[in-house]
GROMACS .gro file of C-alpha atoms in nm:
model
  372
    1UNK     CA    1  -2.791   0.697  -3.858
    2UNK     CA    2  -2.612   1.022  -3.775
    3UNK     CA    3  -2.360   0.994  -3.523
    4UNK     CA    4  -2.208   1.309  -3.342
    5UNK     CA    5  -1.840   1.295  -3.378
    6UNK     CA    6  -1.787   1.478  -3.050
    7UNK     CA    7  -2.005   1.597  -2.783
    8UNK     CA    8  -1.945   1.829  -2.490
    9UNK     CA    9  -2.076   1.772  -2.159
   10UNK     CA   10  -2.042   1.793  -1.789
   11UNK     CA   11  -1.857   1.532  -1.582
   12UNK     CA   12  -1.710   1.462  -1.236
   13UNK     CA   13  -1.316   1.452  -1.290
   14UNK     CA   14  -1.050   1.345  -1.039
   15UNK     CA   15  -0.691   1.531  -1.092
   16UNK     CA   16  -0.502   1.343  -0.843
   17UNK     CA   17  -0.463   1.171  -0.515
   18UNK     CA   18  -0.633   1.365  -0.238
   19UNK     CA   19  -0.735   1.620  -0.488
   20UNK     CA   20  -1.106   1.740  -0.467
   21UNK     CA   21  -1.330   1.623  -0.728
   22UNK     CA   22  -1.429   1.880  -0.986
   23UNK     CA   23  -1.703   1.934  -1.243
   24UNK     CA   24  -1.555   1.982  -1.578
   25UNK     CA   25  -1.670   2.004  -1.928
   26UNK     CA   26  -1.533   1.720  -2.107
   27UNK     CA   27  -1.522   1.601  -2.471
   28UNK     CA   28  -1.685   1.252  -2.575
   29UNK     CA   29  -1.576   1.112  -2.882
   30UNK     CA   30  -1.805   0.883  -3.113
   31UNK     CA   31  -1.805   0.514  -3.048
   32UNK     CA   32  -1.572   0.281  -3.257
   33UNK     CA   33  -1.672  -0.032  -3.427
   34UNK     CA   34  -1.769  -0.253  -3.107
   35UNK     CA   35  -1.860   0.038  -2.890
   36UNK     CA   36  -2.164   0.232  -2.792
   37UNK     CA   37  -2.221   0.568  -2.647
   38UNK     CA   38  -2.478   0.599  -2.367
   39UNK     CA   39  -2.669   0.911  -2.247
   40UNK     CA   40  -2.647   0.850  -1.868
   41UNK     CA   41  -2.971   0.874  -1.656
   42UNK     CA   42  -2.828   0.793  -1.316
   43UNK     CA   43  -2.514   0.690  -1.161
   44UNK     CA   44  -2.427   0.584  -0.804
   45UNK     CA   45  -2.137   0.595  -0.575
   46UNK     CA   46  -1.920   0.287  -0.475
   47UNK     CA   47  -1.607   0.257  -0.221
   48UNK     CA   48  -1.409   0.146  -0.508
   49UNK     CA   49  -1.463   0.509  -0.667
   50UNK     CA   50  -1.268   0.657  -0.383
   51UNK     CA   51  -0.992   0.405  -0.440
   52UNK     CA   52  -0.981   0.492  -0.808
   53UNK     CA   53  -0.957   0.873  -0.717
   54UNK     CA   54  -0.672   0.793  -0.497
   55UNK     CA   55  -0.486   0.621  -0.783
   56UNK     CA   56  -0.565   0.247  -0.683
   57UNK     CA   57  -0.458   0.030  -0.877
   58UNK     CA   58  -0.305   0.262  -1.162
   59UNK     CA   59  -0.272   0.631  -1.088
   60UNK     CA   60  -0.377   0.790  -1.417
   61UNK     CA   61  -0.511   1.135  -1.433
   62UNK     CA   62  -0.735   1.322  -1.509
   63UNK     CA   63  -0.979   1.034  -1.482
   64UNK     CA   64  -1.353   1.075  -1.531
   65UNK     CA   65  -1.523   0.904  -1.239
   66UNK     CA   66  -1.785   0.640  -1.181
   67UNK     CA   67  -1.852   0.270  -1.288
   68UNK     CA   68  -2.208   0.229  -1.151
   69UNK     CA   69  -2.497   0.351  -1.374
   70UNK     CA   70  -2.781   0.320  -1.592
   71UNK     CA   71  -2.875   0.507  -1.929
   72UNK     CA   72  -3.003   0.503  -2.294
   73UNK     CA   73  -2.796   0.407  -2.576
   74UNK     CA   74  -2.748   0.713  -2.793
   75UNK     CA   75  -2.542   0.564  -3.070
   76UNK     CA   76  -2.361   0.251  -3.187
   77UNK     CA   77  -2.055   0.141  -3.353
   78UNK     CA   78  -2.067  -0.022  -3.703
   79UNK     CA   79  -2.030  -0.385  -3.551
   80UNK     CA   80  -2.272  -0.355  -3.269
   81UNK     CA   81  -2.583  -0.581  -3.326
   82UNK     CA   82  -2.701  -0.665  -2.951
   83UNK     CA   83  -2.822  -0.329  -2.864
   84UNK     CA   84  -2.950  -0.032  -3.052
   85UNK     CA   85  -3.044   0.357  -3.007
   86UNK     CA   86  -3.294   0.377  -2.726
   87UNK     CA   87  -3.209   0.052  -2.536
   88UNK     CA   88  -3.190   0.085  -2.165
   89UNK     CA   89  -2.857  -0.061  -2.049
   90UNK     CA   90  -2.592  -0.074  -1.755
   91UNK     CA   91  -2.224  -0.114  -1.777
   92UNK     CA   92  -2.057  -0.411  -1.623
   93UNK     CA   93  -1.678  -0.367  -1.550
   94UNK     CA   94  -1.624  -0.762  -1.626
   95UNK     CA   95  -1.670  -0.858  -1.978
   96UNK     CA   96  -1.785  -1.192  -2.143
   97UNK     CA   97  -1.708  -1.342  -2.473
   98UNK     CA   98  -1.880  -1.667  -2.393
   99UNK     CA   99  -1.624  -1.847  -2.603
  100UNK     CA  100  -1.258  -1.827  -2.421
  101UNK     CA  101  -1.164  -2.083  -2.145
  102UNK     CA  102  -1.287  -1.880  -1.841
  103UNK     CA  103  -1.628  -1.801  -2.010
  104UNK     CA  104  -1.694  -2.163  -2.087
  105UNK     CA  105  -1.583  -2.267  -1.721
  106UNK     CA  106  -1.755  -2.214  -1.400
  107UNK     CA  107  -1.433  -2.178  -1.226
  108UNK     CA  108  -1.377  -1.796  -1.331
  109UNK     CA  109  -1.574  -1.488  -1.436
  110UNK     CA  110  -1.257  -1.319  -1.583
  111UNK     CA  111  -1.296  -1.311  -1.951
  112UNK     CA  112  -0.958  -1.389  -2.130
  113UNK     CA  113  -1.085  -1.195  -2.464
  114UNK     CA  114  -1.218  -0.892  -2.279
  115UNK     CA  115  -1.000  -0.848  -1.983
  116UNK     CA  116  -1.054  -0.627  -1.667
  117UNK     CA  117  -0.950  -0.257  -1.763
  118UNK     CA  118  -0.755  -0.094  -1.489
  119UNK     CA  119  -0.548   0.143  -1.703
  120UNK     CA  120  -0.847   0.384  -1.787
  121UNK     CA  121  -0.836   0.329  -2.146
  122UNK     CA  122  -1.055   0.138  -2.417
  123UNK     CA  123  -0.958  -0.208  -2.537
  124UNK     CA  124  -0.750  -0.073  -2.830
  125UNK     CA  125  -0.530   0.137  -2.582
  126UNK     CA  126  -0.703   0.494  -2.638
  127UNK     CA  127  -0.937   0.693  -2.463
  128UNK     CA  128  -1.283   0.835  -2.591
  129UNK     CA  129  -1.235   1.112  -2.330
  130UNK     CA  130  -1.052   1.456  -2.306
  131UNK     CA  131  -1.057   1.763  -2.107
  132UNK     CA  132  -0.887   2.088  -2.155
  133UNK     CA  133  -0.706   1.944  -2.468
  134UNK     CA  134  -0.559   1.650  -2.292
  135UNK     CA  135  -0.643   1.289  -2.271
  136UNK     CA  136  -0.890   1.182  -1.981
  137UNK     CA  137  -0.908   0.840  -1.850
  138UNK     CA  138  -1.232   0.614  -1.791
  139UNK     CA  139  -1.293   0.470  -1.433
  140UNK     CA  140  -1.280   0.098  -1.543
  141UNK     CA  141  -1.443   0.013  -1.881
  142UNK     CA  142  -1.668   0.308  -1.847
  143UNK     CA  143  -1.702   0.650  -1.676
  144UNK     CA  144  -2.057   0.685  -1.553
  145UNK     CA  145  -2.057   1.028  -1.361
  146UNK     CA  146  -2.089   1.198  -1.703
  147UNK     CA  147  -2.377   1.292  -1.917
  148UNK     CA  148  -2.251   1.078  -2.186
  149UNK     CA  149  -2.017   0.767  -2.170
  150UNK     CA  150  -1.862   0.524  -2.432
  151UNK     CA  151  -1.833   0.181  -2.368
  152UNK     CA  152  -1.731  -0.152  -2.540
  153UNK     CA  153  -2.052  -0.357  -2.592
  154UNK     CA  154  -1.890  -0.679  -2.431
  155UNK     CA  155  -1.931  -0.476  -2.119
  156UNK     CA  156  -2.279  -0.366  -2.162
  157UNK     CA  157  -2.600  -0.550  -2.045
  158UNK     CA  158  -2.944  -0.433  -2.195
  159UNK     CA  159  -3.199  -0.454  -1.911
  160UNK     CA  160  -3.575  -0.456  -1.881
  161UNK     CA  161  -3.730  -0.097  -1.878
  162UNK     CA  162  -3.966  -0.208  -1.607
  163UNK     CA  163  -3.646  -0.214  -1.363
  164UNK     CA  164  -3.651   0.102  -1.134
  165UNK     CA  165  -3.373   0.303  -1.250
  166UNK     CA  166  -3.214   0.362  -0.926
  167UNK     CA  167  -3.213  -0.017  -0.863
  168UNK     CA  168  -3.069  -0.083  -1.208
  169UNK     CA  169  -2.773   0.159  -1.115
  170UNK     CA  170  -2.711  -0.007  -0.765
  171UNK     CA  171  -2.712  -0.352  -0.933
  172UNK     CA  172  -2.441  -0.267  -1.184
  173UNK     CA  173  -2.178  -0.327  -0.920
  174UNK     CA  174  -2.200  -0.287  -0.555
  175UNK     CA  175  -2.513  -0.490  -0.440
  176UNK     CA  176  -2.453  -0.749  -0.702
  177UNK     CA  177  -2.095  -0.803  -0.636
  178UNK     CA  178  -2.196  -0.914  -0.258
  179UNK     CA  179  -2.488  -1.120  -0.381
  180UNK     CA  180  -2.284  -1.277  -0.653
  181UNK     CA  181  -2.011  -1.362  -0.390
  182UNK     CA  182  -2.254  -1.591  -0.189
  183UNK     CA  183  -2.425  -1.734  -0.489
  184UNK     CA  184  -2.141  -1.783  -0.756
  185UNK     CA  185  -1.812  -1.740  -0.586
  186UNK     CA  186  -1.884  -1.953  -0.264
  187UNK     CA  187  -2.209  -2.135  -0.372
  188UNK     CA  188  -2.318  -2.117  -0.014
  189UNK     CA  189  -2.520  -2.435   0.085
  190UNK     CA  190  -2.843  -2.478   0.252
  191UNK     CA  191  -2.794  -2.484   0.625
  192UNK     CA  192  -2.458  -2.305   0.599
  193UNK     CA  193  -2.334  -2.053   0.861
  194UNK     CA  194  -2.196  -1.698   0.729
  195UNK     CA  195  -2.034  -1.397   0.850
  196UNK     CA  196  -2.023  -1.071   0.664
  197UNK     CA  197  -1.751  -0.802   0.752
  198UNK     CA  198  -1.873  -0.473   0.658
  199UNK     CA  199  -2.239  -0.385   0.571
  200UNK     CA  200  -2.216  -0.135   0.312
  201UNK     CA  201  -2.410  -0.205  -0.035
  202UNK     CA  202  -2.156  -0.498  -0.095
  203UNK     CA  203  -2.222  -0.649   0.246
  204UNK     CA  204  -2.563  -0.634   0.239
  205UNK     CA  205  -2.575  -0.800  -0.112
  206UNK     CA  206  -2.357  -1.073   0.039
  207UNK     CA  207  -2.618  -1.106   0.339
  208UNK     CA  208  -2.894  -1.128   0.102
  209UNK     CA  209  -2.731  -1.371  -0.125
  210UNK     CA  210  -2.633  -1.593   0.166
  211UNK     CA  211  -2.980  -1.596   0.295
  212UNK     CA  212  -3.126  -1.671  -0.047
  213UNK     CA  213  -2.896  -1.966  -0.062
  214UNK     CA  214  -3.046  -2.096   0.236
  215UNK     CA  215  -2.797  -2.018   0.505
  216UNK     CA  216  -2.949  -2.054   0.856
  217UNK     CA  217  -2.723  -1.797   1.023
  218UNK     CA  218  -2.603  -1.480   0.873
  219UNK     CA  219  -2.386  -1.270   1.102
  220UNK     CA  220  -2.314  -0.903   1.010
  221UNK     CA  221  -2.030  -0.715   1.146
  222UNK     CA  222  -2.010  -0.348   1.130
  223UNK     CA  223  -1.897  -0.046   1.408
  224UNK     CA  224  -2.203   0.160   1.289
  225UNK     CA  225  -2.489   0.083   1.487
  226UNK     CA  226  -2.740   0.205   1.214
  227UNK     CA  227  -2.644  -0.100   0.998
  228UNK     CA  228  -2.803  -0.337   1.216
  229UNK     CA  229  -3.164  -0.238   1.085
  230UNK     CA  230  -3.021  -0.265   0.733
  231UNK     CA  231  -2.863  -0.570   0.778
  232UNK     CA  232  -3.181  -0.737   0.921
  233UNK     CA  233  -3.406  -0.594   0.628
  234UNK     CA  234  -3.163  -0.815   0.395
  235UNK     CA  235  -3.183  -1.127   0.608
  236UNK     CA  236  -2.921  -1.093   0.849
  237UNK     CA  237  -2.990  -1.313   1.163
  238UNK     CA  238  -2.703  -1.169   1.421
  239UNK     CA  239  -2.537  -0.847   1.463
  240UNK     CA  240  -2.189  -0.762   1.598
  241UNK     CA  241  -2.052  -0.416   1.666
  242UNK     CA  242  -1.697  -0.478   1.767
  243UNK     CA  243  -1.680  -0.153   1.951
  244UNK     CA  244  -1.926  -0.302   2.206
  245UNK     CA  245  -1.702  -0.583   2.313
  246UNK     CA  246  -1.340  -0.616   2.424
  247UNK     CA  247  -1.338  -0.961   2.266
  248UNK     CA  248  -1.207  -1.011   1.921
  249UNK     CA  249  -1.441  -1.027   1.617
  250UNK     CA  250  -1.343  -1.380   1.549
  251UNK     CA  251  -1.426  -1.485   1.917
  252UNK     CA  252  -1.754  -1.306   1.902
  253UNK     CA  253  -1.829  -1.497   1.581
  254UNK     CA  254  -1.726  -1.822   1.749
  255UNK     CA  255  -1.931  -1.750   2.056
  256UNK     CA  256  -2.247  -1.726   1.820
  257UNK     CA  257  -2.151  -2.052   1.648
  258UNK     CA  258  -2.068  -2.289   1.940
  259UNK     CA  259  -1.719  -2.219   1.927
  260UNK     CA  260  -1.680  -2.356   1.574
  261UNK     CA  261  -1.664  -2.053   1.365
  262UNK     CA  262  -1.873  -2.010   1.033
  263UNK     CA  263  -1.864  -2.218   0.697
  264UNK     CA  264  -1.813  -1.892   0.508
  265UNK     CA  265  -1.673  -1.542   0.577
  266UNK     CA  266  -1.728  -1.237   0.330
  267UNK     CA  267  -1.468  -0.987   0.377
  268UNK     CA  268  -1.593  -0.650   0.237
  269UNK     CA  269  -1.373  -0.391   0.373
  270UNK     CA  270  -1.022  -0.459   0.282
  271UNK     CA  271  -0.897  -0.364   0.621
  272UNK     CA  272  -0.574  -0.609   0.702
  273UNK     CA  273  -0.687  -0.650   1.055
  274UNK     CA  274  -1.042  -0.758   0.936
  275UNK     CA  275  -0.893  -1.003   0.695
  276UNK     CA  276  -0.722  -1.187   0.949
  277UNK     CA  277  -1.026  -1.188   1.187
  278UNK     CA  278  -1.228  -1.337   0.890
  279UNK     CA  279  -0.963  -1.611   0.847
  280UNK     CA  280  -0.971  -1.690   1.216
  281UNK     CA  281  -1.360  -1.677   1.252
  282UNK     CA  282  -1.394  -1.938   0.979
  283UNK     CA  283  -1.419  -2.299   1.074
  284UNK     CA  284  -1.090  -2.497   1.102
  285UNK     CA  285  -1.034  -2.738   0.816
  286UNK     CA  286  -1.300  -2.639   0.602
  287UNK     CA  287  -1.377  -2.261   0.637
  288UNK     CA  288  -1.374  -2.046   0.343
  289UNK     CA  289  -1.341  -1.655   0.312
  290UNK     CA  290  -1.398  -1.480   0.011
  291UNK     CA  291  -1.230  -1.156  -0.010
  292UNK     CA  292  -1.416  -0.860  -0.170
  293UNK     CA  293  -1.299  -0.549  -0.019
  294UNK     CA  294  -0.987  -0.375  -0.158
  295UNK     CA  295  -0.778  -0.121   0.008
  296UNK     CA  296  -0.403  -0.171   0.101
  297UNK     CA  297  -0.182  -0.314  -0.213
  298UNK     CA  298  -0.040  -0.554   0.006
  299UNK     CA  299  -0.150  -0.723   0.362
  300UNK     CA  300   0.036  -0.941   0.617
  301UNK     CA  301  -0.157  -1.246   0.672
  302UNK     CA  302  -0.162  -1.508   0.948
  303UNK     CA  303  -0.028  -1.793   0.765
  304UNK     CA  304  -0.098  -2.058   1.024
  305UNK     CA  305  -0.481  -1.988   0.973
  306UNK     CA  306  -0.446  -2.097   0.613
  307UNK     CA  307  -0.223  -2.386   0.690
  308UNK     CA  308  -0.520  -2.502   0.907
  309UNK     CA  309  -0.731  -2.607   0.606
  310UNK     CA  310  -0.897  -2.271   0.558
  311UNK     CA  311  -0.937  -2.126   0.232
  312UNK     CA  312  -0.899  -1.741   0.135
  313UNK     CA  313  -0.999  -1.664  -0.217
  314UNK     CA  314  -1.021  -1.327  -0.391
  315UNK     CA  315  -1.300  -1.223  -0.579
  316UNK     CA  316  -1.399  -0.978  -0.862
  317UNK     CA  317  -1.740  -0.876  -0.917
  318UNK     CA  318  -1.854  -1.172  -0.693
  319UNK     CA  319  -1.793  -1.425  -0.953
  320UNK     CA  320  -2.055  -1.299  -1.177
  321UNK     CA  321  -2.049  -1.328  -1.554
  322UNK     CA  322  -2.195  -0.999  -1.697
  323UNK     CA  323  -2.393  -1.148  -1.976
  324UNK     CA  324  -2.489  -1.501  -1.803
  325UNK     CA  325  -2.549  -1.406  -1.436
  326UNK     CA  326  -2.638  -1.033  -1.407
  327UNK     CA  327  -2.971  -1.073  -1.591
  328UNK     CA  328  -3.081  -1.321  -1.325
  329UNK     CA  329  -3.029  -1.084  -1.061
  330UNK     CA  330  -3.218  -0.812  -1.244
  331UNK     CA  331  -3.493  -1.043  -1.303
  332UNK     CA  332  -3.510  -1.107  -0.935
  333UNK     CA  333  -3.524  -0.745  -0.872
  334UNK     CA  334  -3.799  -0.692  -1.132
  335UNK     CA  335  -4.034  -0.950  -1.000
  336UNK     CA  336  -3.977  -0.852  -0.650
  337UNK     CA  337  -3.740  -1.105  -0.495
  338UNK     CA  338  -3.490  -0.862  -0.418
  339UNK     CA  339  -3.596  -0.529  -0.277
  340UNK     CA  340  -3.354  -0.256  -0.264
  341UNK     CA  341  -3.543   0.020  -0.104
  342UNK     CA  342  -3.314   0.017   0.194
  343UNK     CA  343  -2.996   0.105  -0.022
  344UNK     CA  344  -3.082   0.440  -0.130
  345UNK     CA  345  -2.994   0.700   0.145
  346UNK     CA  346  -2.883   1.019  -0.036
  347UNK     CA  347  -2.963   1.169  -0.394
  348UNK     CA  348  -2.780   1.434  -0.566
  349UNK     CA  349  -2.750   1.611  -0.884
  350UNK     CA  350  -2.450   1.567  -1.125
  351UNK     CA  351  -2.319   1.918  -1.052
  352UNK     CA  352  -2.304   1.815  -0.677
  353UNK     CA  353  -2.136   1.493  -0.716
  354UNK     CA  354  -1.789   1.664  -0.601
  355UNK     CA  355  -1.947   1.603  -0.233
  356UNK     CA  356  -2.019   1.219  -0.295
  357UNK     CA  357  -1.727   1.119  -0.107
  358UNK     CA  358  -1.821   1.329   0.211
  359UNK     CA  359  -2.180   1.174   0.212
  360UNK     CA  360  -2.018   0.835   0.211
  361UNK     CA  361  -1.870   0.910   0.536
  362UNK     CA  362  -2.207   0.986   0.713
  363UNK     CA  363  -2.328   0.728   0.949
  364UNK     CA  364  -2.652   0.691   0.782
  365UNK     CA  365  -2.518   0.662   0.418
  366UNK     CA  366  -2.545   0.330   0.234
  367UNK     CA  367  -2.587   0.439  -0.137
  368UNK     CA  368  -2.561   0.782  -0.297
  369UNK     CA  369  -2.758   0.815  -0.626
  370UNK     CA  370  -2.654   1.078  -0.869
  371UNK     CA  371  -2.933   1.211  -1.106
  372UNK     CA  372  -2.784   1.311  -1.457
   0.00000   0.00000   0.00000
């Protein structure tokens, strides 16, 4: 198979913190032995993209944006056997080798052989991207806001072509992260009570995952009143708008749970104040807080709240393993168990993607879909 060594294409690039995103012509190299090059069809916007553009967790620029998306394999490296040209695939920023200690365990989804990539480079320490003659960095394991991307095959999942393409993009990170947090990270038991802080795509995924696990009360917390209808569409039973009360969020949650607090809190915002409220809102002695949202590099925690028997646990990708767990979520979507119609609120073309972050600020925005 003839592989073009270098292709020129349009992509959305971040040049620095607080700098506007720009449409640039970039160069994308051919895939190396364990890599694939993918022609992107759709991508979508996640709040993590805003963090990456602002230099979290590592400020490397220029950075080609995007980690959610779906596309068709254009070419493969010499050692790739699990996908072929023409396959429909999505990226997963968590790899899975199925042989290391973590992959063989139910305790962690962070593969030791194919680790999380934060430095914007491929596993060999180099980039497949350049712009204006200089190295450009990937978002995580990939860069989806581009006409083509290169990604290591161990971070790729082949999906059923019956999957609606917008849904395929949304499930490659945000919604699946929340759903997985309830299913895999917390393993919410039937009859549990749950609170979800922040009803974006991740939070709505946590709501839906908790409800699917059999939670009897799922409380959604968001200061945007429009999120009440969104939450109920995914299984939320109660809604708290903290701006409508003088009480603390934790007290409002306790008021809905007979003063006990909830069995599980899913903190999807990364806001330090809300992290502490989530801890305080969980049950004494047994409550668990799953930390999904990211923001500040460090936070001050109410230590006494943890000493009283609560657990605060960090989560990457909702505890999901890309090869083993994601196909189950995609199957639920394909057979109608998971309905994602309520997520899509805005659709733009690739050349308009520099306004994606402004759209995310709109009160009616949940997910922005980028047509490539």
